[in-house]
Coordinates of C-alpha atoms in Angstrom, one line a residue:
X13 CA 18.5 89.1 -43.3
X14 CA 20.1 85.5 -43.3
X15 CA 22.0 83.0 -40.9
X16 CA 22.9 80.0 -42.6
X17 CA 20.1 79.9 -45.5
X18 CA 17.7 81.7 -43.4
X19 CA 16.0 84.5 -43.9
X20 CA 15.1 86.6 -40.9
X21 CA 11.7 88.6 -41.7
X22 CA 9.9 88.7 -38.5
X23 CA 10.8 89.6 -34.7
X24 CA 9.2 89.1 -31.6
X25 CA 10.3 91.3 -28.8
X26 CA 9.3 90.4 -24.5
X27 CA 8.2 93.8 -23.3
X28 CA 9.3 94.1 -19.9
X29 CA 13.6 94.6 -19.1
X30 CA 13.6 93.9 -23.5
X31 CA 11.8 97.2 -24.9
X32 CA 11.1 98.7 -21.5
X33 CA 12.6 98.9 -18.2
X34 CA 9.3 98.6 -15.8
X35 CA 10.9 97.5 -13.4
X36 CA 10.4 100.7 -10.7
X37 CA 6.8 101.2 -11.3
X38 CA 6.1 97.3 -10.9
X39 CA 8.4 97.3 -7.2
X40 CA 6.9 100.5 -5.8
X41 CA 3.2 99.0 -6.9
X42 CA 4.3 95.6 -5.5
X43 CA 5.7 97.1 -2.3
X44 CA 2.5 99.1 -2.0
X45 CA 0.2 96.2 -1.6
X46 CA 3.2 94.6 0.8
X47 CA 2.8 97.5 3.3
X48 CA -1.6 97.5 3.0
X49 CA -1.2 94.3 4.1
X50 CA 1.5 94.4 7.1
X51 CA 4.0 92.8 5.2
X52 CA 7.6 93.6 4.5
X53 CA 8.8 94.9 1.2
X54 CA 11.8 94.5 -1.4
X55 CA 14.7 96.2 -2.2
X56 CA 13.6 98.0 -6.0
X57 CA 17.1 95.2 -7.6
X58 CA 14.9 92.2 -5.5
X59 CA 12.3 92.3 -7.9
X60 CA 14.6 91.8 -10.8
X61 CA 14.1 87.6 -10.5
X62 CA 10.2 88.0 -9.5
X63 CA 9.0 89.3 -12.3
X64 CA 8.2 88.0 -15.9
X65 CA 6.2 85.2 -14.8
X66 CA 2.4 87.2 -14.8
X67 CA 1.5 89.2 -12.0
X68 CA 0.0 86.6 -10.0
X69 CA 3.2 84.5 -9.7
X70 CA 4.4 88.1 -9.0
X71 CA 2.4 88.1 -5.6
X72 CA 3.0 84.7 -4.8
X73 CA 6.9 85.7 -4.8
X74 CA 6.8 88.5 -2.9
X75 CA 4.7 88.2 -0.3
X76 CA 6.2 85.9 3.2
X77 CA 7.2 82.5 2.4
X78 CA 4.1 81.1 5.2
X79 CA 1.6 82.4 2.9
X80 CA 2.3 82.0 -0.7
X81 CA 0.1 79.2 -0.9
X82 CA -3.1 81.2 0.3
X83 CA -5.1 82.2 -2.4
X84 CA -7.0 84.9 -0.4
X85 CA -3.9 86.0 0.4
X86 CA -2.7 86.3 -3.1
X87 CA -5.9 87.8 -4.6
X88 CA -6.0 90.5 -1.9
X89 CA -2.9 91.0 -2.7
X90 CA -3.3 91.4 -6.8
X91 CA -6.8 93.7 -6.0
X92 CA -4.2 96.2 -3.7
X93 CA -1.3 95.9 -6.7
X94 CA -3.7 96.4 -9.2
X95 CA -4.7 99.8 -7.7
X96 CA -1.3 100.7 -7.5
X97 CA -0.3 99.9 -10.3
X98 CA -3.4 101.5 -12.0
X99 CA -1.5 105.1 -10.7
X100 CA 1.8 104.4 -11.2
X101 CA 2.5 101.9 -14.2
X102 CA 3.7 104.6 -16.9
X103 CA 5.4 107.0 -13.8
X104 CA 9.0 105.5 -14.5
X105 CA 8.7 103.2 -17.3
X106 CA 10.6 104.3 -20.3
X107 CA 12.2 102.3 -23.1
X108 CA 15.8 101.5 -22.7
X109 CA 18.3 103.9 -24.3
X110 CA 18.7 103.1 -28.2
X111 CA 15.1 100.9 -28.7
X112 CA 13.6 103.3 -30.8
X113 CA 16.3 103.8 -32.9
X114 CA 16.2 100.4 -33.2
X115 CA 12.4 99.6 -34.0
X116 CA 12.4 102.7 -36.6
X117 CA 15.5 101.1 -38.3
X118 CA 13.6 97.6 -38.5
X119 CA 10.4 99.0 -39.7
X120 CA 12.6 100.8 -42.4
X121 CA 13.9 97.8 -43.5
X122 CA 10.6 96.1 -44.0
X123 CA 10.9 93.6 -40.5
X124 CA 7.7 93.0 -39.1
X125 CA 7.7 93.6 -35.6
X126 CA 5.3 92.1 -32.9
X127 CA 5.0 92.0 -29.0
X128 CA 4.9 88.4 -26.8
X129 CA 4.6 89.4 -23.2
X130 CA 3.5 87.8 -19.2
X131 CA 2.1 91.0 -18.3
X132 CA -1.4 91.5 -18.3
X133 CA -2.8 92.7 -21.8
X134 CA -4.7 95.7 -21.3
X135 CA -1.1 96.9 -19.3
X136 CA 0.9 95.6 -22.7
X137 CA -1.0 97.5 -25.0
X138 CA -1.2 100.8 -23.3
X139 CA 2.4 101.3 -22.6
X140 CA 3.4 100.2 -26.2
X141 CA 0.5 102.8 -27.6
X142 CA 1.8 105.5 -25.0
X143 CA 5.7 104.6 -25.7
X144 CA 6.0 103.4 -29.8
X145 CA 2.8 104.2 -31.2
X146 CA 4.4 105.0 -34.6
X147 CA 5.7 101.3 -34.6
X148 CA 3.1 99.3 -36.5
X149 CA 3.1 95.9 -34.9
X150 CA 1.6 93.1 -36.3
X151 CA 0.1 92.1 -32.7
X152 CA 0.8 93.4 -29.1
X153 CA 0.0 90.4 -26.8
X154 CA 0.2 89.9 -23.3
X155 CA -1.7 87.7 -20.6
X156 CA -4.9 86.5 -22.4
X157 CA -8.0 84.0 -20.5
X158 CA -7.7 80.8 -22.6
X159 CA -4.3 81.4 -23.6
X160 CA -1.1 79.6 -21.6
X161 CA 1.3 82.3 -20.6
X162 CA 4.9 81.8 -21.8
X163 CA 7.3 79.5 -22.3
X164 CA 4.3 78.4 -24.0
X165 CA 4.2 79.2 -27.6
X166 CA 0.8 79.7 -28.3
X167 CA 1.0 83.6 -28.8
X168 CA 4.1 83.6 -30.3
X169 CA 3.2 81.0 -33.3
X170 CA 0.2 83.1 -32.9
X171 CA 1.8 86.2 -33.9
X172 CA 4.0 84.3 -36.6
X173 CA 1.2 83.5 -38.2
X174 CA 0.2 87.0 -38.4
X175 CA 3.2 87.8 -39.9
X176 CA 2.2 85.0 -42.7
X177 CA 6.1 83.5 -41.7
X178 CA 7.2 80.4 -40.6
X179 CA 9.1 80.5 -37.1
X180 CA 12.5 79.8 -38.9
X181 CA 11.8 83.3 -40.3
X182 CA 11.4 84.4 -36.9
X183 CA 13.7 85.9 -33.9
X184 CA 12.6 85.7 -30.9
X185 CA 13.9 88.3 -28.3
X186 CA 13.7 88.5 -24.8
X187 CA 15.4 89.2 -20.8
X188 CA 14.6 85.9 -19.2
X189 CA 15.0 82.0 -19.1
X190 CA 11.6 82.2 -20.1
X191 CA 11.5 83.8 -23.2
X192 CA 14.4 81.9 -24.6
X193 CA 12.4 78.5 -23.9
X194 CA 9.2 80.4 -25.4
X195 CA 11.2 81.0 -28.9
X196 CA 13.1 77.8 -28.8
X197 CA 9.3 76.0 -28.1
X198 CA 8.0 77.8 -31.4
X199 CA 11.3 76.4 -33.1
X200 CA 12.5 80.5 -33.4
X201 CA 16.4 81.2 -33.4
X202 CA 16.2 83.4 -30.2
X203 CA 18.5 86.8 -28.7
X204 CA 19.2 87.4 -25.1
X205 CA 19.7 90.6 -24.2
X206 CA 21.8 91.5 -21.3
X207 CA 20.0 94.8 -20.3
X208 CA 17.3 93.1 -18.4
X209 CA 16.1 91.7 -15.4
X210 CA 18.1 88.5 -15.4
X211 CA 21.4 88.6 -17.1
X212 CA 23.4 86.7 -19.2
X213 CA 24.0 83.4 -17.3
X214 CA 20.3 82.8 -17.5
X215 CA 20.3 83.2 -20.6
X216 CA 23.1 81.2 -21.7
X217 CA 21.4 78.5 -19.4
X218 CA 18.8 78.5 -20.8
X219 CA 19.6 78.2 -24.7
X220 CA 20.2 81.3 -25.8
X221 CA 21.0 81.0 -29.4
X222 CA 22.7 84.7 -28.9
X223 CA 23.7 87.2 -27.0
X224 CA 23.3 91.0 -27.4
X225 CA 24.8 92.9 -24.9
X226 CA 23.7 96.4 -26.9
X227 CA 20.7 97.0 -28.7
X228 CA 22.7 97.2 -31.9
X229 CA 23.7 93.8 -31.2
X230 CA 20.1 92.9 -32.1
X231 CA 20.3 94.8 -36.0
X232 CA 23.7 93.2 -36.3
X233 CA 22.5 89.7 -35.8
X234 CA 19.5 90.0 -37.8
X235 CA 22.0 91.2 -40.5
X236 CA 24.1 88.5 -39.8
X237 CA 27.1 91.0 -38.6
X238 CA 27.5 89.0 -35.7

């Protein structure tokens, strides 16, 4: 797989609105802890621009404006979400229509695959055993203590270096504004994909070195089709 003199022999795939669309399960477990504490809830399409950012940050966006800045505000409400989501995080979640297709075709072809997520790890790694267990991913990260969430690149030079690749080997695939600062940080050419949470304008914005608006767009660019 080349662009220009590069060979592509790694990617790094977001989780959430890039492999799997979570975003039901993580509304209806965010608007569960909004009603225990008295508070009104969001639309299921609201949650779209709250999420990706770690579930605190989740909290601190979703509850009323006045008390964002409370912090036993916020960690009430992450105890109540937590419990909710402990129920309900693999009720609705299922991967988006041609990603395991996709994966199967990439592990075929001898990519190696690995997982650079916000969402808390324990979360990460059970819906990627439950959903793509067959997929043998180098690493399956997520929120780690001692590690700085993205746009940081910590995990995903992390996970480049489990590969045994430099990052110009490396394509970095996401949803968000965040993800393509995360791969452009670790100096990895980096896919937006327009089946997400955020959309393309975000995307562009924020340095997208491509655009997929199918998950075959992915294999064509890593083949250098597109």
């Amino acid at each position: 797989m080349r662009k220009n003199g590069k060979e592509y022999k790694g990617i790094i795939f977001d989780l959430d609105g890039t492999l799997i669309n979570t975003l039901e399960d993580l509304a209806d477990s965010v608007n569960e802890a909004l009603e225990r504490m008295g508070y009104p809830v969001w639309p299921v399409e609201a949650y779209r621009l709250k999420v990706g950012r770690g579930f605190r940050n989740l909290m601190e966006n979703s509850v009323p404006e006045e008390v964002r800045e409370d912090d036993s505000v916020i960690e009430q409400m992450l105890d109540f979400f937590v419990e909710a989501y402990d129920r309900r995080y693999m009720n609705k979640s299922h991967p988006y229509e041609g990603i395991d297709r996709l994966l199967d075709e990439l592990v075929q072809k001898g990519v190696f695959l690995a997982v650079n997520s916000n969402k808390r790890t324990d979360y990460t790694e059970k819906l990627i055993d439950k959903l793509f267990h067959r997929i043998p991913f180098v690493g399956v990260f997520g929120e780690r203590a001692g590690v700085p969430k993205k746009p940081d690149p910590a995990g995903a030079l992390e996970l480049c270096g489990r590969m045994g690749l430099e990052p110009e080997q490396v394509l970095y695939v996401g949803d968000s504004g965040t993800d393509m600062k995360t791969g452009k940080n670790a100096g990895m050419d980096t896919i937006g994909v327009g089946w997400g949470f955020r959309g393309f304008l975000e995307l562009e914005e924020n340095g997208a070195v491509y655009l997929a608006e199918t998950v075959k767009d992915i294999l064509d660019i890593a083949e250098n089709r597109i």
